[in-house]
Tab-separated table of C-alpha atoms and ligand atoms in Angstrom:
chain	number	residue	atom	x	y	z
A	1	UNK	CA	0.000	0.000	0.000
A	2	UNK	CA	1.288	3.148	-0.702
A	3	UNK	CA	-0.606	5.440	2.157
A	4	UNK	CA	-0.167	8.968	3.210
A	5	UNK	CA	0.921	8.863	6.933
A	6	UNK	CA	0.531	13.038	8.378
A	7	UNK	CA	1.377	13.171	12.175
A	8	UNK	CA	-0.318	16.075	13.746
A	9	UNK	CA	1.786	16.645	17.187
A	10	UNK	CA	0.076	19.536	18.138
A	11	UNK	CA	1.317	21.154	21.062
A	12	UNK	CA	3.720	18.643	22.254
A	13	UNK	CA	7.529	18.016	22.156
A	14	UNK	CA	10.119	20.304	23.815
A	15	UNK	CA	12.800	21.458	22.114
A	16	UNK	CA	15.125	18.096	22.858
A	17	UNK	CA	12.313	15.904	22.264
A	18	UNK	CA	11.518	17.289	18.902
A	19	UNK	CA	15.417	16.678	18.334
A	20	UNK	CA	15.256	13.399	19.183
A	21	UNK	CA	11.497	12.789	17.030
A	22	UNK	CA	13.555	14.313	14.011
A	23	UNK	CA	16.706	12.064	14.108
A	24	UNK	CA	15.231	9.197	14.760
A	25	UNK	CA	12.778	9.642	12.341
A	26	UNK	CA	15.476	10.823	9.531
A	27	UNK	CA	17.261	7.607	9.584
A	28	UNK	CA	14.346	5.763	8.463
A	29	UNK	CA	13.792	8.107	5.360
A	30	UNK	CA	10.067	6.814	4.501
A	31	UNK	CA	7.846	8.091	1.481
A	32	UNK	CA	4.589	9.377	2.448
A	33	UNK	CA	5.492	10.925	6.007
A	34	UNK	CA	4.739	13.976	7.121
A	35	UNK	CA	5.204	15.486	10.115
A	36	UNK	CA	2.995	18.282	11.562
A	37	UNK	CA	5.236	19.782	14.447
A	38	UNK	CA	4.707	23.196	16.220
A	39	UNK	CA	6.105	26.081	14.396
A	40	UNK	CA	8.912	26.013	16.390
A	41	UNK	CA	10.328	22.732	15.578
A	42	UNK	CA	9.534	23.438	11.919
A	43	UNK	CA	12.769	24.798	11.284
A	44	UNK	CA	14.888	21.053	12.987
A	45	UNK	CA	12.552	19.100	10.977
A	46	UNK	CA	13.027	20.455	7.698
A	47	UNK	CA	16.966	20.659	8.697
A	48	UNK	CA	16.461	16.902	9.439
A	49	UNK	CA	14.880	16.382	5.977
A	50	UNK	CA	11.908	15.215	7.354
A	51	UNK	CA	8.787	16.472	5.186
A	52	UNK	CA	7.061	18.958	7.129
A	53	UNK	CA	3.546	20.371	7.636
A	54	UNK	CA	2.412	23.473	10.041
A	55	UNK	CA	-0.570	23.093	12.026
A	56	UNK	CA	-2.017	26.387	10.938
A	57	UNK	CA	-0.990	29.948	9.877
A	58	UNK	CA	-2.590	33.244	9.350
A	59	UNK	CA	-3.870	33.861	6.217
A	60	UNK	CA	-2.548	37.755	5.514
A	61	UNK	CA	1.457	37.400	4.119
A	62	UNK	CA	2.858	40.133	6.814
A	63	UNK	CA	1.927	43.102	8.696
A	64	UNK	CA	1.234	44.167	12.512
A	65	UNK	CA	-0.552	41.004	13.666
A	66	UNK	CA	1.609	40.657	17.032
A	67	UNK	CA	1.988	36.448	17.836
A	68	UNK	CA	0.661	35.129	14.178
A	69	UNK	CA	2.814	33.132	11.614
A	70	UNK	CA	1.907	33.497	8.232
A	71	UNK	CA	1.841	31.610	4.966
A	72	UNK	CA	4.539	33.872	3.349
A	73	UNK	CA	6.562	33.062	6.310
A	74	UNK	CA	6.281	29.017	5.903
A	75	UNK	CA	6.501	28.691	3.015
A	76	UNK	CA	10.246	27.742	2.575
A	77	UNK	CA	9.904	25.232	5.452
A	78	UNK	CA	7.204	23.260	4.791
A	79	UNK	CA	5.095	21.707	2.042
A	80	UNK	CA	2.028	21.220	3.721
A	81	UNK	CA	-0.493	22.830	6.374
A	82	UNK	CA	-3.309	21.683	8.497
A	83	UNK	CA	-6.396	24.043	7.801
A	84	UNK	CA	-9.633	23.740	9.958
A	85	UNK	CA	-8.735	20.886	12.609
A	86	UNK	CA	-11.362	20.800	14.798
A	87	UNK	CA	-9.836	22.173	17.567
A	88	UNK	CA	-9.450	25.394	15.851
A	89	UNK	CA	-12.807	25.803	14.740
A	90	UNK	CA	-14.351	24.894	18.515
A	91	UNK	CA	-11.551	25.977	20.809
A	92	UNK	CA	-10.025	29.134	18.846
A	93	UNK	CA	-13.970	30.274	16.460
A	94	UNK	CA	-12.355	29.372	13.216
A	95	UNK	CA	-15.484	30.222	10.531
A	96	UNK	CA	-15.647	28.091	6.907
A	97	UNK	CA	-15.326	31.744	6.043
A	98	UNK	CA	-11.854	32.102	8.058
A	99	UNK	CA	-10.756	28.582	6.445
A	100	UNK	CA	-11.668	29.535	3.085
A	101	UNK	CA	-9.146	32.592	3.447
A	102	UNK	CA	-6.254	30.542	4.738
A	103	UNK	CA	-6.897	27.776	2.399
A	104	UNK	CA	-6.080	30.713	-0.434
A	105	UNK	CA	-3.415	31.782	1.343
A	106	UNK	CA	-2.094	28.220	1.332
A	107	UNK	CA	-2.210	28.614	-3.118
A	108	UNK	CA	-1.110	31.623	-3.343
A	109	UNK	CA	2.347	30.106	-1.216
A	110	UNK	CA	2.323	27.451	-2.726
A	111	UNK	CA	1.376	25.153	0.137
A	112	UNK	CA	-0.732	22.165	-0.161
A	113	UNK	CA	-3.684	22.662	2.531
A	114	UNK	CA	-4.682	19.450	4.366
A	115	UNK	CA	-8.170	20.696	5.196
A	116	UNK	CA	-9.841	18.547	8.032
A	117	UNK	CA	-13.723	18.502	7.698
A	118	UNK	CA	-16.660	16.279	9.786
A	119	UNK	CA	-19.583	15.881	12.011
A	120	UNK	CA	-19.774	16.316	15.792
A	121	UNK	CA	-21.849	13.567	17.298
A	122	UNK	CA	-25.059	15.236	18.163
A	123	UNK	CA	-24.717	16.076	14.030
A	124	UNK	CA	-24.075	12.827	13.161
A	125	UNK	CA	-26.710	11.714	15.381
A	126	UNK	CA	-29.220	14.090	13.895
A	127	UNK	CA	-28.422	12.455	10.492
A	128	UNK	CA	-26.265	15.672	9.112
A	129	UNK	CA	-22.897	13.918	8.271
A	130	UNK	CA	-23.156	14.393	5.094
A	131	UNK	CA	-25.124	18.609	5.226
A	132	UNK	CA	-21.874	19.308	7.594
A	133	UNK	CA	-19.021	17.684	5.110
A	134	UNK	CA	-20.877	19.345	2.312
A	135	UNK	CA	-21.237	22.806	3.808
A	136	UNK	CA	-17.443	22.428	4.547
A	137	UNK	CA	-16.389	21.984	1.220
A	138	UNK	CA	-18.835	24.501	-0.835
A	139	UNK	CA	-17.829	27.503	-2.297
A	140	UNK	CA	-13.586	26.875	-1.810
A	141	UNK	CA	-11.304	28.551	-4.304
A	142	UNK	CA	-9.465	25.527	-5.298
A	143	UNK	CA	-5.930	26.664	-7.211
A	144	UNK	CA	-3.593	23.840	-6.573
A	145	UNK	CA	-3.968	20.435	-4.775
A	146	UNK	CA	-5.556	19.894	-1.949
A	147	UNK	CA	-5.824	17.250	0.715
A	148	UNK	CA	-9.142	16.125	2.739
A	149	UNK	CA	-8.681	14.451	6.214
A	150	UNK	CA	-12.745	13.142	7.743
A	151	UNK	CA	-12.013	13.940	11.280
A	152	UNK	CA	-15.446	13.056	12.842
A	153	UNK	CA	-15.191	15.173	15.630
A	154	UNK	CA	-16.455	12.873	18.238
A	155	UNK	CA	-13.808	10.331	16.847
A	156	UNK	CA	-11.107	12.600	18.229
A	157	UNK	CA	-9.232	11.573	21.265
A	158	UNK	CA	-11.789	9.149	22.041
A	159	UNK	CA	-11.023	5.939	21.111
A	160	UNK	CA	-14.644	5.779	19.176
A	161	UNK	CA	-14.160	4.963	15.448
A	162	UNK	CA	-17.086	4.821	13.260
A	163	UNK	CA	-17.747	1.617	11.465
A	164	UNK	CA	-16.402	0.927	8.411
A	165	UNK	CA	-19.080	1.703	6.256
A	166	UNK	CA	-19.220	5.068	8.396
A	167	UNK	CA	-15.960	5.789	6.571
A	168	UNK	CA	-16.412	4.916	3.300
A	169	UNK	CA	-19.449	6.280	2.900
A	170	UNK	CA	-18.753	9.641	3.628
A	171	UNK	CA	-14.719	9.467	1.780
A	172	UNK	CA	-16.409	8.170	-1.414
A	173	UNK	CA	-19.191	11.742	-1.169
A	174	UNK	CA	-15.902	13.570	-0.538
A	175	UNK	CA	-14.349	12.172	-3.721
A	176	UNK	CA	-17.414	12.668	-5.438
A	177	UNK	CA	-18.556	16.160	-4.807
A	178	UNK	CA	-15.108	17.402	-5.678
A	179	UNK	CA	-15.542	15.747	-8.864
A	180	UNK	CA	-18.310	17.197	-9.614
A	181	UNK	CA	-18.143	21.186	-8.039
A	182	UNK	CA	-14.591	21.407	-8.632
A	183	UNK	CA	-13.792	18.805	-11.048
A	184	UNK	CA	-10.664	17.031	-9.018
A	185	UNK	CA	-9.967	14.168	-8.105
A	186	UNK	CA	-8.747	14.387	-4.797
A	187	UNK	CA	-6.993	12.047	-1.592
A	188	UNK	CA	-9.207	11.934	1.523
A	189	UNK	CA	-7.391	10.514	4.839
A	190	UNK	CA	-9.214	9.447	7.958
A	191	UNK	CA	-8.424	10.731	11.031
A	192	UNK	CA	-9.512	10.033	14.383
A	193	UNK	CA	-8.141	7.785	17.078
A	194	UNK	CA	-5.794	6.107	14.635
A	195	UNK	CA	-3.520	3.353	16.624
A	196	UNK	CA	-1.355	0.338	16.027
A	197	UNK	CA	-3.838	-1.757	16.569
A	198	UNK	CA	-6.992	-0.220	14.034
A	199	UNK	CA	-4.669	1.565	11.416
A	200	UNK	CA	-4.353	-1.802	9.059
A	201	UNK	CA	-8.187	-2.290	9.470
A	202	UNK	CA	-8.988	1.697	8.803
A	203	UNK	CA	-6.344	1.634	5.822
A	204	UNK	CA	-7.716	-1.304	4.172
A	205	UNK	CA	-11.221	0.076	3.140
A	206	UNK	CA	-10.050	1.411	-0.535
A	207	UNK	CA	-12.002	5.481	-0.093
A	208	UNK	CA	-9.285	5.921	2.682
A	209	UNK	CA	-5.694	7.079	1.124
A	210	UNK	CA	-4.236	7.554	4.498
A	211	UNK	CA	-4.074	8.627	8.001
A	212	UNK	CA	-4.050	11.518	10.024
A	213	UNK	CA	-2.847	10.891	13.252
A	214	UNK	CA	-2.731	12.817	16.900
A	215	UNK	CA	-2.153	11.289	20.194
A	216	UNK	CA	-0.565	7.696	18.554
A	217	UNK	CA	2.216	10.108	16.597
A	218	UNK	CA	3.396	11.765	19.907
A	219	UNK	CA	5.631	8.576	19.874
A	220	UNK	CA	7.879	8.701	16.807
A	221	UNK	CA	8.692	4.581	17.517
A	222	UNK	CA	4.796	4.197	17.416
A	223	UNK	CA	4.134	6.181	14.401
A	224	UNK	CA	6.983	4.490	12.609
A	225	UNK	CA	5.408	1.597	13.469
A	226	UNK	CA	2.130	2.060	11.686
A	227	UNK	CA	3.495	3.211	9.194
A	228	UNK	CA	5.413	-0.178	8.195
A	229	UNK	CA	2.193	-2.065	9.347
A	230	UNK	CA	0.192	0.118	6.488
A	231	UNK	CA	2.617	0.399	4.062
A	232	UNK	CA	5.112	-2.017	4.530
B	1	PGA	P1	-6.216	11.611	17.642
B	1	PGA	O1	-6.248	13.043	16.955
B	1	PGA	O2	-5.476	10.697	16.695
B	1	PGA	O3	-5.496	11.814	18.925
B	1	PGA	O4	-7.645	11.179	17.816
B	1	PGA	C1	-6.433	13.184	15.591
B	1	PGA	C2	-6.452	14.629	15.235
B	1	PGA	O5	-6.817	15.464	16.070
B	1	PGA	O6	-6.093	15.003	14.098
């Protein structure tokens, strides 16, 4: 299998962990890795030749915006960026409207946006998966490639994964509305409380071109791990 494995660390590592994530991760060299540190480990990973993605940015290029990272400012380091995880769109307001603005900014600098889209569970419970996913991905000004990771945002940090037809179902819409609105074919990866143990299962349904994975990634030995067990 040749899956896309994205580790999103989010605000963990210290500076000698990262160090140690980095080098240990360099030496095995894999395809289809990429690692989603915080900015400021960005810098050792790419140094380490690891392939890197941010966890977010602010969508303007530069100016008086005191704390933010932009874009403009990534660019050189990384190839990818997370747009829309859940926990920025509950914890920090992030808008569809904010998302669509960063996930510009992402083509403009040349920066493929890994845009993470799903239901809550009193949506999904309500039946809305699929009015949720498709409100999510209406109406984006699609310039470049993109990536799609389902996060069902009851599936995060959980340990609930929905069932396998769950998945598929909504991956396969994914693939298909961006046929037909934006006329792309594009990768979707699952994401979710991804572990050793469910990753095989999770990557063998065929909608599902890879992983996007939180807590289980924290350990570089783990993540390398599922990786061979997927792709290996
Ligand atoms: P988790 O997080 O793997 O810890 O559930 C996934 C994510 O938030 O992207």
């Amino acid at each position: 299998m040749n899956k896309i494995i994205v580790a999103n660390l989010k605000m963990n590592l210290n500076y000698n962990e990262a160090l140690n994530y980095g080098d240990i991760l360099r030496k095995y060299n894999y395809d289809n890795i990429i690692v989603c540190p915080s900015n400021i480990h960005i810098d050792l990973m790419h140094k380490y030749g690891v392939v890197v993605g941010a966890q977010d940015a602010y969508y303007l290029n530069k100016g008086a915006y005191t704390g933010e990272v932009s874009f403009y400012q990534l660019k050189d380091l990384v190839k990818y960026c997370i747009i829309g995880h859940s926990e920025r769109r509950t914890l920090f307001n992030e808008s569809n409207e904010i998302i669509k603005d960063k996930i510009a900014s992402c083509f403009f600098n040349k920066i493929i946006p890994i845009l993470c889209i799903g239901e809550t569970k009193e949506e999904y419970d309500n039946k809305k998966t699929f009015e949720i996913v498709e409100e999510q991905i209406k109406d984006l000004n699609i310039s470049g490639e993109i990536i799609i990771a389902y996060e069902p945002v009851y599936s995060i940090g959980t340990g609930i994964i929905p069932n396998d037809g769950g998945i598929d179902n909504v991956h396969t819409y994914i693939k298909k509305r961006f046929k037909e609105i934006y006329n792309i074919d594009i990768k979707v990866l699952y994401g979710g409380s991804v572990n050793l143990d469910n990753c095989k299962d999770i990557c063998n349904i065929e909608s599902v071109d890879g992983l996007l994975i939180g807590g289980a990634s924290i350990d570089v030995n783990n993540l390398i791990e599922i990786y061979k067990k997927v792709n290996l």
